[in-house]
CSV table of C-alpha atoms and ligand atoms in Angstrom, one decimal:
chain,number,residue,atom,x,y,z
A,1,MET,CA,-51.9,15.6,80.0
A,2,HIS,CA,-51.7,19.0,78.3
A,3,LYS,CA,-48.3,19.5,76.6
A,4,LYS,CA,-47.8,23.5,76.5
A,5,LEU,CA,-46.3,24.4,73.1
A,6,PHE,CA,-43.1,25.1,72.2
A,7,ILE,CA,-43.8,24.3,68.5
A,8,PRO,CA,-43.6,27.4,65.9
A,9,GLY,CA,-47.8,27.4,65.5
A,10,PRO,CA,-50.0,26.7,66.4
A,11,THR,CA,-49.1,28.6,69.7
A,12,GLU,CA,-50.1,28.0,73.8
A,13,VAL,CA,-53.3,29.4,74.4
A,14,THR,CA,-53.9,31.1,77.1
A,15,ASP,CA,-57.2,30.2,79.8
A,16,GLU,CA,-58.1,34.0,79.3
A,17,ILE,CA,-57.9,33.6,75.7
A,18,LEU,CA,-60.0,30.5,75.3
A,19,GLN,CA,-62.3,31.6,77.4
A,20,ALA,CA,-62.9,34.6,75.1
A,21,MET,CA,-63.2,32.3,72.5
A,22,ALA,CA,-66.5,30.7,74.1
A,23,THR,CA,-68.2,33.6,74.4
A,24,PRO,CA,-72.1,33.1,73.5
A,25,MET,CA,-72.7,33.8,69.7
A,26,ILE,CA,-74.4,37.1,68.0
A,27,GLY,CA,-75.2,37.1,64.3
A,28,HIS,CA,-73.2,39.3,62.7
A,29,ARG,CA,-75.0,41.5,60.7
A,30,THR,CA,-75.7,43.3,64.4
A,31,SER,CA,-74.3,46.4,65.4
A,32,GLY,CA,-72.3,44.7,68.3
A,33,TYR,CA,-70.4,42.5,65.7
A,34,ALA,CA,-69.6,46.0,63.9
A,35,THR,CA,-68.3,47.4,67.0
A,36,LEU,CA,-66.2,44.1,68.0
A,37,GLN,CA,-64.4,44.0,64.1
A,38,GLY,CA,-64.2,48.3,64.8
A,39,ASP,CA,-62.2,47.5,68.0
A,40,CYS,CA,-60.3,44.9,66.3
A,41,GLU,CA,-59.1,46.1,63.1
A,42,SER,CA,-58.3,49.7,65.2
A,43,LYS,CA,-56.2,47.9,67.3
A,44,VAL,CA,-54.6,45.5,65.2
A,45,LYS,CA,-53.3,48.8,63.2
A,46,LYS,CA,-51.7,49.9,66.5
A,47,LEU,CA,-49.9,46.9,66.3
A,48,LEU,CA,-49.1,47.6,63.0
A,49,PHE,CA,-48.5,51.2,63.3
A,50,THR,CA,-50.6,51.9,60.0
A,51,GLN,CA,-53.5,53.8,58.8
A,52,ALA,CA,-54.2,51.5,56.1
A,53,ARG,CA,-57.2,49.0,56.2
A,54,VAL,CA,-56.8,45.6,58.0
A,55,PHE,CA,-58.8,43.3,56.8
A,56,LEU,CA,-59.7,40.0,59.1
A,57,PHE,CA,-60.1,36.8,56.8
A,58,THR,CA,-61.5,33.9,58.2
A,59,SER,CA,-59.0,31.6,56.9
A,60,SER,CA,-55.5,30.4,57.2
A,61,SER,CA,-52.6,32.4,55.8
A,62,THR,CA,-52.5,30.4,53.2
A,63,GLY,CA,-55.9,31.2,51.7
A,64,VAL,CA,-54.7,35.0,52.4
A,65,MET,CA,-51.3,34.3,50.8
A,66,GLU,CA,-53.3,33.0,47.7
A,67,GLY,CA,-55.7,35.7,47.6
A,68,ALA,CA,-52.7,38.9,47.7
A,69,ILE,CA,-51.4,37.1,44.8
A,70,ARG,CA,-55.1,37.2,42.8
A,71,ASN,CA,-55.5,40.8,44.0
A,72,CYS,CA,-51.9,42.3,43.3
A,73,VAL,CA,-50.1,40.8,40.3
A,74,ALA,CA,-51.3,41.8,37.0
A,75,LYS,CA,-47.8,41.3,34.8
A,76,LYS,CA,-44.8,39.6,36.7
A,77,ALA,CA,-43.9,38.3,40.4
A,78,LEU,CA,-40.0,37.7,42.1
A,79,SER,CA,-40.9,35.4,44.6
A,80,THR,CA,-38.0,35.1,46.6
A,81,ILE,CA,-36.9,31.3,48.3
A,82,ASN,CA,-34.9,30.3,51.3
A,83,GLY,CA,-36.9,28.0,52.8
A,84,GLU,CA,-40.1,25.9,52.7
A,85,PHE,CA,-42.3,28.1,53.7
A,86,SER,CA,-41.0,31.1,51.7
A,87,ARG,CA,-41.5,28.1,48.8
A,88,ARG,CA,-45.5,28.3,49.0
A,89,TRP,CA,-45.9,31.8,47.6
A,90,ASN,CA,-43.4,30.3,44.5
A,91,GLU,CA,-46.2,27.6,44.6
A,92,ILE,CA,-49.5,29.5,45.0
A,93,VAL,CA,-48.3,32.2,42.5
A,94,ARG,CA,-47.8,29.2,39.6
A,95,SER,CA,-51.0,27.7,40.7
A,96,CYS,CA,-52.8,31.5,40.3
A,97,GLY,CA,-51.2,30.7,36.4
A,98,VAL,CA,-49.2,34.2,37.6
A,99,GLN,CA,-46.1,34.4,35.9
A,100,THR,CA,-42.9,34.7,37.8
A,101,GLU,CA,-39.5,33.9,38.7
A,102,THR,CA,-37.4,33.1,41.8
A,103,LEU,CA,-34.8,34.0,43.4
A,104,GLU,CA,-33.4,31.3,45.7
A,105,VAL,CA,-31.0,31.0,48.3
A,106,GLU,CA,-29.4,28.3,50.2
A,107,ALA,CA,-31.9,27.2,53.0
A,108,GLY,CA,-29.8,28.7,56.2
A,109,GLN,CA,-29.3,32.3,54.3
A,110,ALA,CA,-31.2,35.3,54.1
A,111,ILE,CA,-32.7,37.0,51.2
A,112,THR,CA,-30.9,40.6,51.0
A,113,PRO,CA,-31.8,44.0,49.4
A,114,GLU,CA,-29.0,43.6,47.3
A,115,LEU,CA,-29.7,40.0,45.7
A,116,VAL,CA,-33.1,41.5,45.2
A,117,ASP,CA,-32.4,44.8,43.6
A,118,ALA,CA,-30.4,42.4,40.6
A,119,ALA,CA,-33.1,40.5,40.4
A,120,LEU,CA,-35.3,43.6,40.0
A,121,SER,CA,-33.6,44.8,37.8
A,122,LYS,CA,-34.1,42.7,34.6
A,123,GLY,CA,-37.1,44.5,34.4
A,124,GLY,CA,-41.1,43.5,34.0
A,125,PHE,CA,-42.0,43.2,37.6
A,126,ASP,CA,-45.0,44.5,39.6
A,127,ALA,CA,-44.9,42.5,42.6
A,128,LEU,CA,-42.4,41.0,45.0
A,129,CYS,CA,-43.2,38.2,47.4
A,130,LEU,CA,-40.9,38.7,50.5
A,131,THR,CA,-40.7,36.2,53.7
A,132,HIS,CA,-40.3,38.2,56.9
A,133,ASN,CA,-39.4,35.2,59.3
A,134,GLU,CA,-38.6,31.9,57.2
A,135,THR,CA,-40.4,28.9,60.3
A,136,SER,CA,-38.2,26.0,58.9
A,137,THR,CA,-35.0,27.3,59.1
A,138,GLY,CA,-35.3,30.0,61.7
A,139,ILE,CA,-33.8,33.2,59.9
A,140,MET,CA,-35.8,36.3,59.6
A,141,ASN,CA,-35.1,38.3,56.2
A,142,PRO,CA,-34.5,42.2,56.9
A,143,VAL,CA,-38.0,43.0,54.8
A,144,ARG,CA,-37.3,47.1,56.1
A,145,GLU,CA,-34.4,46.8,54.5
A,146,ILE,CA,-35.5,45.6,51.0
A,147,ALA,CA,-38.9,47.2,51.2
A,148,ALA,CA,-36.6,50.7,51.8
A,149,MET,CA,-34.7,49.7,48.8
A,150,VAL,CA,-37.6,48.6,46.3
A,151,ARG,CA,-39.4,51.7,47.3
A,152,ALA,CA,-36.7,53.8,46.3
A,153,LYS,CA,-35.8,52.1,42.8
A,154,TYR,CA,-39.1,50.0,42.3
A,155,PRO,CA,-41.9,52.4,42.4
A,156,ASP,CA,-44.4,50.4,40.3
A,157,VAL,CA,-43.6,46.6,42.6
A,158,LEU,CA,-46.1,45.7,45.2
A,159,ILE,CA,-44.5,44.5,48.4
A,160,LEU,CA,-46.1,41.8,49.7
A,161,VAL,CA,-45.3,40.3,52.8
A,162,ASP,CA,-45.5,36.7,54.5
A,163,ALA,CA,-45.2,37.5,58.3
A,164,VAL,CA,-47.2,34.6,59.9
A,165,SER,CA,-44.1,34.1,62.5
A,166,SER,CA,-43.4,37.1,63.5
A,167,MET,CA,-46.1,39.5,63.5
A,168,ALA,CA,-46.8,40.8,67.0
A,169,GLY,CA,-43.7,39.1,68.4
A,170,VAL,CA,-41.3,41.3,66.0
A,171,GLU,CA,-41.8,45.3,65.1
A,172,ILE,CA,-43.6,45.6,61.7
A,173,ARG,CA,-44.1,49.5,60.7
A,174,PHE,CA,-46.4,49.2,57.5
A,175,ASP,CA,-46.4,52.1,56.7
A,176,ASP,CA,-42.8,53.5,57.2
A,177,TRP,CA,-41.5,50.9,55.6
A,178,GLY,CA,-43.5,51.3,52.8
A,179,LEU,CA,-44.8,47.3,52.4
A,180,ASP,CA,-48.0,46.6,50.4
A,181,VAL,CA,-49.5,43.6,51.4
A,182,CYS,CA,-49.0,42.5,55.3
A,183,LEU,CA,-50.1,38.8,56.6
A,184,ALA,CA,-50.6,36.6,59.3
A,185,GLY,CA,-52.2,33.6,60.8
A,186,VAL,CA,-52.9,34.4,64.8
A,187,GLN,CA,-52.3,30.8,65.3
A,188,LYS,CA,-48.3,32.1,65.7
A,189,CYS,CA,-47.2,35.0,68.1
A,190,PHE,CA,-50.6,36.6,68.2
A,191,ALA,CA,-51.6,33.1,70.5
A,192,LEU,CA,-54.6,32.8,69.3
A,193,PRO,CA,-56.6,29.0,68.6
A,194,PRO,CA,-56.2,28.5,64.5
A,195,GLY,CA,-58.5,29.7,61.9
A,196,LEU,CA,-58.5,33.6,61.6
A,197,ALA,CA,-55.9,35.9,58.9
A,198,VAL,CA,-55.1,39.5,59.2
A,199,CYS,CA,-53.9,41.7,56.4
A,200,ALA,CA,-52.9,45.0,56.0
A,201,VAL,CA,-53.7,46.7,52.4
A,202,SER,CA,-52.2,49.8,51.0
A,203,SER,CA,-53.9,51.8,49.1
A,204,ARG,CA,-51.5,51.6,46.5
A,205,ALA,CA,-52.7,47.6,46.1
A,206,MET,CA,-56.0,48.3,46.0
A,207,GLU,CA,-55.4,50.9,42.9
A,208,ARG,CA,-53.3,47.6,41.7
A,209,ALA,CA,-56.9,45.4,43.0
A,210,LYS,CA,-59.4,47.3,40.9
A,211,SER,CA,-57.1,47.0,37.6
A,212,ILE,CA,-57.4,43.7,37.8
A,213,PRO,CA,-60.9,42.0,36.2
A,214,TYR,CA,-60.2,38.6,38.2
A,215,ARG,CA,-59.8,38.3,41.4
A,216,GLY,CA,-61.5,35.6,42.9
A,217,TYR,CA,-64.1,35.7,45.2
A,218,TYR,CA,-63.6,35.3,48.9
A,219,PHE,CA,-60.3,36.9,49.1
A,220,ASP,CA,-61.8,40.1,46.7
A,221,PHE,CA,-60.0,42.7,48.5
A,222,ILE,CA,-61.9,45.0,46.9
A,223,GLU,CA,-65.8,42.8,48.2
A,224,ASN,CA,-63.8,43.0,51.1
A,225,GLU,CA,-63.2,46.7,51.6
A,226,LYS,CA,-66.8,47.6,51.3
A,227,PHE,CA,-67.9,45.7,53.4
A,228,ALA,CA,-65.1,46.2,56.0
A,229,GLN,CA,-66.3,50.5,55.8
A,230,LYS,CA,-69.6,49.3,57.7
A,231,ASN,CA,-67.3,46.9,60.0
A,232,ASN,CA,-68.7,43.3,58.2
A,233,THR,CA,-67.5,40.8,55.6
A,234,PRO,CA,-69.0,39.7,53.0
A,235,ALA,CA,-68.7,36.1,54.4
A,236,THR,CA,-70.0,34.5,57.7
A,237,PRO,CA,-66.7,35.5,60.0
A,238,SER,CA,-65.5,33.0,62.9
A,239,VAL,CA,-67.3,35.6,65.3
A,240,SER,CA,-65.3,33.4,68.1
A,241,HIS,CA,-62.1,34.4,67.0
A,242,LEU,CA,-63.2,37.9,67.1
A,243,PHE,CA,-63.7,37.5,70.6
A,244,ALA,CA,-60.8,36.3,71.2
A,245,LEU,CA,-58.4,38.9,68.9
A,246,ASN,CA,-60.4,41.5,70.5
A,247,LYS,CA,-59.1,40.2,74.2
A,248,GLN,CA,-55.6,39.8,72.7
A,249,MET,CA,-54.8,42.9,71.7
A,250,ASP,CA,-55.8,44.6,74.6
A,251,CYS,CA,-53.6,42.2,76.7
A,252,MET,CA,-50.7,43.2,73.8
A,253,LEU,CA,-51.8,47.1,74.3
A,254,ALA,CA,-51.5,46.8,77.9
A,255,GLU,CA,-48.7,44.6,78.1
A,256,GLY,CA,-46.7,47.2,75.1
A,257,ILE,CA,-46.5,46.1,72.0
A,258,GLU,CA,-42.5,47.7,72.6
A,259,ASN,CA,-42.5,45.5,76.1
A,260,ARG,CA,-43.9,42.4,73.6
A,261,PHE,CA,-41.2,42.3,71.2
A,262,ALA,CA,-38.1,43.3,74.0
A,263,ARG,CA,-39.8,39.9,75.1
A,264,HIS,CA,-39.5,38.1,72.3
A,265,LEU,CA,-35.8,39.1,71.7
A,266,ALA,CA,-35.2,38.0,75.2
A,267,MET,CA,-35.9,34.9,74.8
A,268,ALA,CA,-34.6,34.1,71.7
A,269,GLU,CA,-31.1,35.3,72.9
A,270,TYR,CA,-31.7,33.0,75.7
A,271,THR,CA,-32.6,30.2,73.9
A,272,ARG,CA,-29.7,31.1,71.6
A,273,ALA,CA,-27.4,31.1,74.4
A,274,TRP,CA,-28.0,27.9,75.5
A,275,ALA,CA,-28.0,26.1,72.6
A,276,ARG,CA,-24.5,27.4,71.8
A,277,LYS,CA,-23.6,26.0,74.9
A,278,HIS,CA,-24.3,22.5,73.8
A,279,PHE,CA,-25.3,22.4,70.3
A,280,ALA,CA,-24.7,25.1,67.5
A,281,MET,CA,-27.4,27.6,65.7
A,282,PHE,CA,-28.2,27.0,62.1
A,283,GLY,CA,-27.4,29.2,58.9
A,284,ASP,CA,-26.4,32.5,58.7
A,285,GLN,CA,-26.4,34.4,62.4
A,286,ARG,CA,-26.7,37.6,61.2
A,287,TYR,CA,-30.5,37.0,60.8
A,288,LEU,CA,-31.6,34.7,63.3
A,289,SER,CA,-35.1,34.9,64.1
A,290,ASN,CA,-36.5,36.3,67.1
A,291,THR,CA,-39.3,33.6,67.8
A,292,VAL,CA,-38.1,30.4,66.6
A,293,SER,CA,-34.8,29.1,67.1
A,294,ASN,CA,-33.5,26.4,64.6
A,295,ILE,CA,-31.1,24.6,66.4
A,296,GLN,CA,-28.1,22.3,64.8
A,297,ASN,CA,-28.5,18.8,66.1
A,298,THR,CA,-24.6,18.6,66.6
A,299,ARG,CA,-24.4,15.8,69.4
A,300,GLY,CA,-27.3,13.2,67.3
A,301,ILE,CA,-29.4,12.9,69.8
A,302,ASP,CA,-32.9,11.6,69.2
A,303,VAL,CA,-34.5,14.1,68.2
A,304,SER,CA,-38.5,12.5,68.7
A,305,ALA,CA,-37.4,10.5,71.4
A,306,LEU,CA,-36.5,13.6,73.5
A,307,ASN,CA,-39.8,14.8,72.7
A,308,LYS,CA,-41.8,12.3,73.7
A,309,ALA,CA,-39.5,12.3,77.2
A,310,LEU,CA,-40.4,16.2,77.0
A,311,GLY,CA,-44.2,15.4,75.9
A,312,GLU,CA,-44.3,13.4,79.6
A,313,ARG,CA,-43.4,15.9,81.3
A,314,GLY,CA,-46.1,18.3,79.7
A,315,ALA,CA,-44.4,20.4,77.3
A,316,MET,CA,-43.5,19.7,73.3
A,317,ILE,CA,-41.1,21.1,71.2
A,318,SER,CA,-40.7,20.5,67.3
A,319,ASP,CA,-38.1,18.4,65.1
A,320,GLY,CA,-36.8,20.4,61.9
A,321,TYR,CA,-38.2,21.0,59.2
A,322,GLY,CA,-38.9,18.7,56.2
A,323,PRO,CA,-35.1,18.4,55.0
A,324,PHE,CA,-33.8,18.9,58.1
A,325,LYS,CA,-35.8,16.0,60.5
A,326,GLY,CA,-33.7,14.7,63.0
A,327,LYS,CA,-31.1,17.2,61.8
A,328,CYS,CA,-32.2,20.4,63.8
A,329,PHE,CA,-34.8,21.1,66.3
A,330,ARG,CA,-36.9,24.2,66.9
A,331,ILE,CA,-37.7,25.8,70.0
A,332,ALA,CA,-40.3,28.3,69.5
A,333,HIS,CA,-40.4,31.6,71.3
A,334,MET,CA,-43.3,33.1,70.8
A,335,GLY,CA,-46.6,34.6,71.7
A,336,ASP,CA,-47.5,34.4,75.2
A,337,LEU,CA,-44.7,32.2,76.5
A,338,THR,CA,-42.1,34.1,78.8
A,339,MET,CA,-38.6,33.8,80.2
A,340,GLU,CA,-39.4,31.8,82.5
A,341,ASP,CA,-41.0,29.0,80.4
A,342,ILE,CA,-37.9,30.0,78.0
A,343,LYS,CA,-35.6,28.8,81.0
A,344,TRP,CA,-38.3,25.9,82.0
A,345,ILE,CA,-38.0,23.9,78.8
A,346,THR,CA,-33.9,24.7,77.9
A,347,ALA,CA,-33.9,22.9,82.4
A,348,GLN,CA,-35.9,20.0,80.7
A,349,ILE,CA,-34.0,19.0,78.4
A,350,ASP,CA,-30.6,19.1,80.1
A,351,ASP,CA,-32.0,17.2,83.0
A,352,ILE,CA,-33.5,15.2,79.9
A,353,LEU,CA,-30.2,14.7,77.9
A,354,GLY,CA,-27.7,14.7,81.0
A,355,LEU,CA,-26.3,18.4,79.7
A,356,LYS,CA,-24.2,20.6,81.8
B,1,PLP,C1,-47.1,28.6,59.8
B,1,PLP,C2,-46.6,29.4,58.8
B,1,PLP,C3,-47.3,29.1,57.1
B,1,PLP,C4,-48.7,28.7,57.1
B,1,PLP,O1,-50.0,29.3,58.0
B,1,PLP,P1,-51.3,28.4,57.6
B,1,PLP,O2,-52.2,29.5,58.8
B,1,PLP,O3,-51.1,27.4,58.0
B,1,PLP,O4,-51.7,28.9,56.3
B,1,PLP,C5,-46.8,30.5,56.1
B,1,PLP,N1,-45.8,31.3,56.0
B,1,PLP,C6,-45.0,30.8,57.1
B,1,PLP,C7,-44.2,31.9,57.0
B,1,PLP,C8,-45.1,30.2,58.5
B,1,PLP,O5,-44.4,30.1,59.6
């Protein structure tokens, strides 16, 4: 039996999208392909409220994170850490041999404009790595407010945002907020099978890339832009993913982007209310995620037994991430899941655990 996915990626994929994914293959150097890529890019631009370029990379999100570092950091990056996914930026920065300092807060806390300002004021930075939604703790960092502070006080600092588990579920205004790189894999709020990443890149970031001699090959923004101008890619893309993305963007625009964000918020609020009735929400309550709820296991339930029982009913949730295994559990409410789905999964948990 298929288990409906209430995990923070990959998320449940609708039959309609799976069908689109199975569209007969076309050559990627054809005009048909160019139209497809152009359509996908212009629709993703609407989602991000941007006029800037959007690249589609055949890769998981992590690849594009590495690309962002190699293209955008000439001096030193500030890595912000408030959980296990944001820690990845720092690992990537280090592995690229790029100078870095870290700003770390306890898991469950948020990165704030004040903290970033204090760290950047030491000087010497030309990039800031942010994670919009820390999937491991269910905390959403105030990227808009942080970016406003950075744009006002540190004009040379590029803002690189991992929006992997928020893009297409939460509003991101790339141009208005003054972001420089904002990336996501399609297996989270886009609700597509994993394997493709989307990435908006500002002209400021492109200028920086031009000044950096060794940007790597596959994720070289300058080389990718040359091809993107002809609606193409340097290497063979996952054409099937573009068929699916194009379809999904049509579905999203038909739902209405604002309605999509409102649906995510409504699912989050329902889940939080349910969690507070029986358990507790982890972390700073002012910054809870709209796409994944990290619920504290205050009743000491056996999370893997719960998931096994849910599996028999055709669903799957997530255990706590890393150090929170068994101490927390996560219910993702992202992608194409609906309020009905969330009511159903929480009712199943009530039933299994005998909660009233
Ligand atoms: C899932 C996730 C990643 C990793 O994405 P991949 O597509 O597996 O590379 C990175 N950051 C965040 C915040 C995530 O949720």
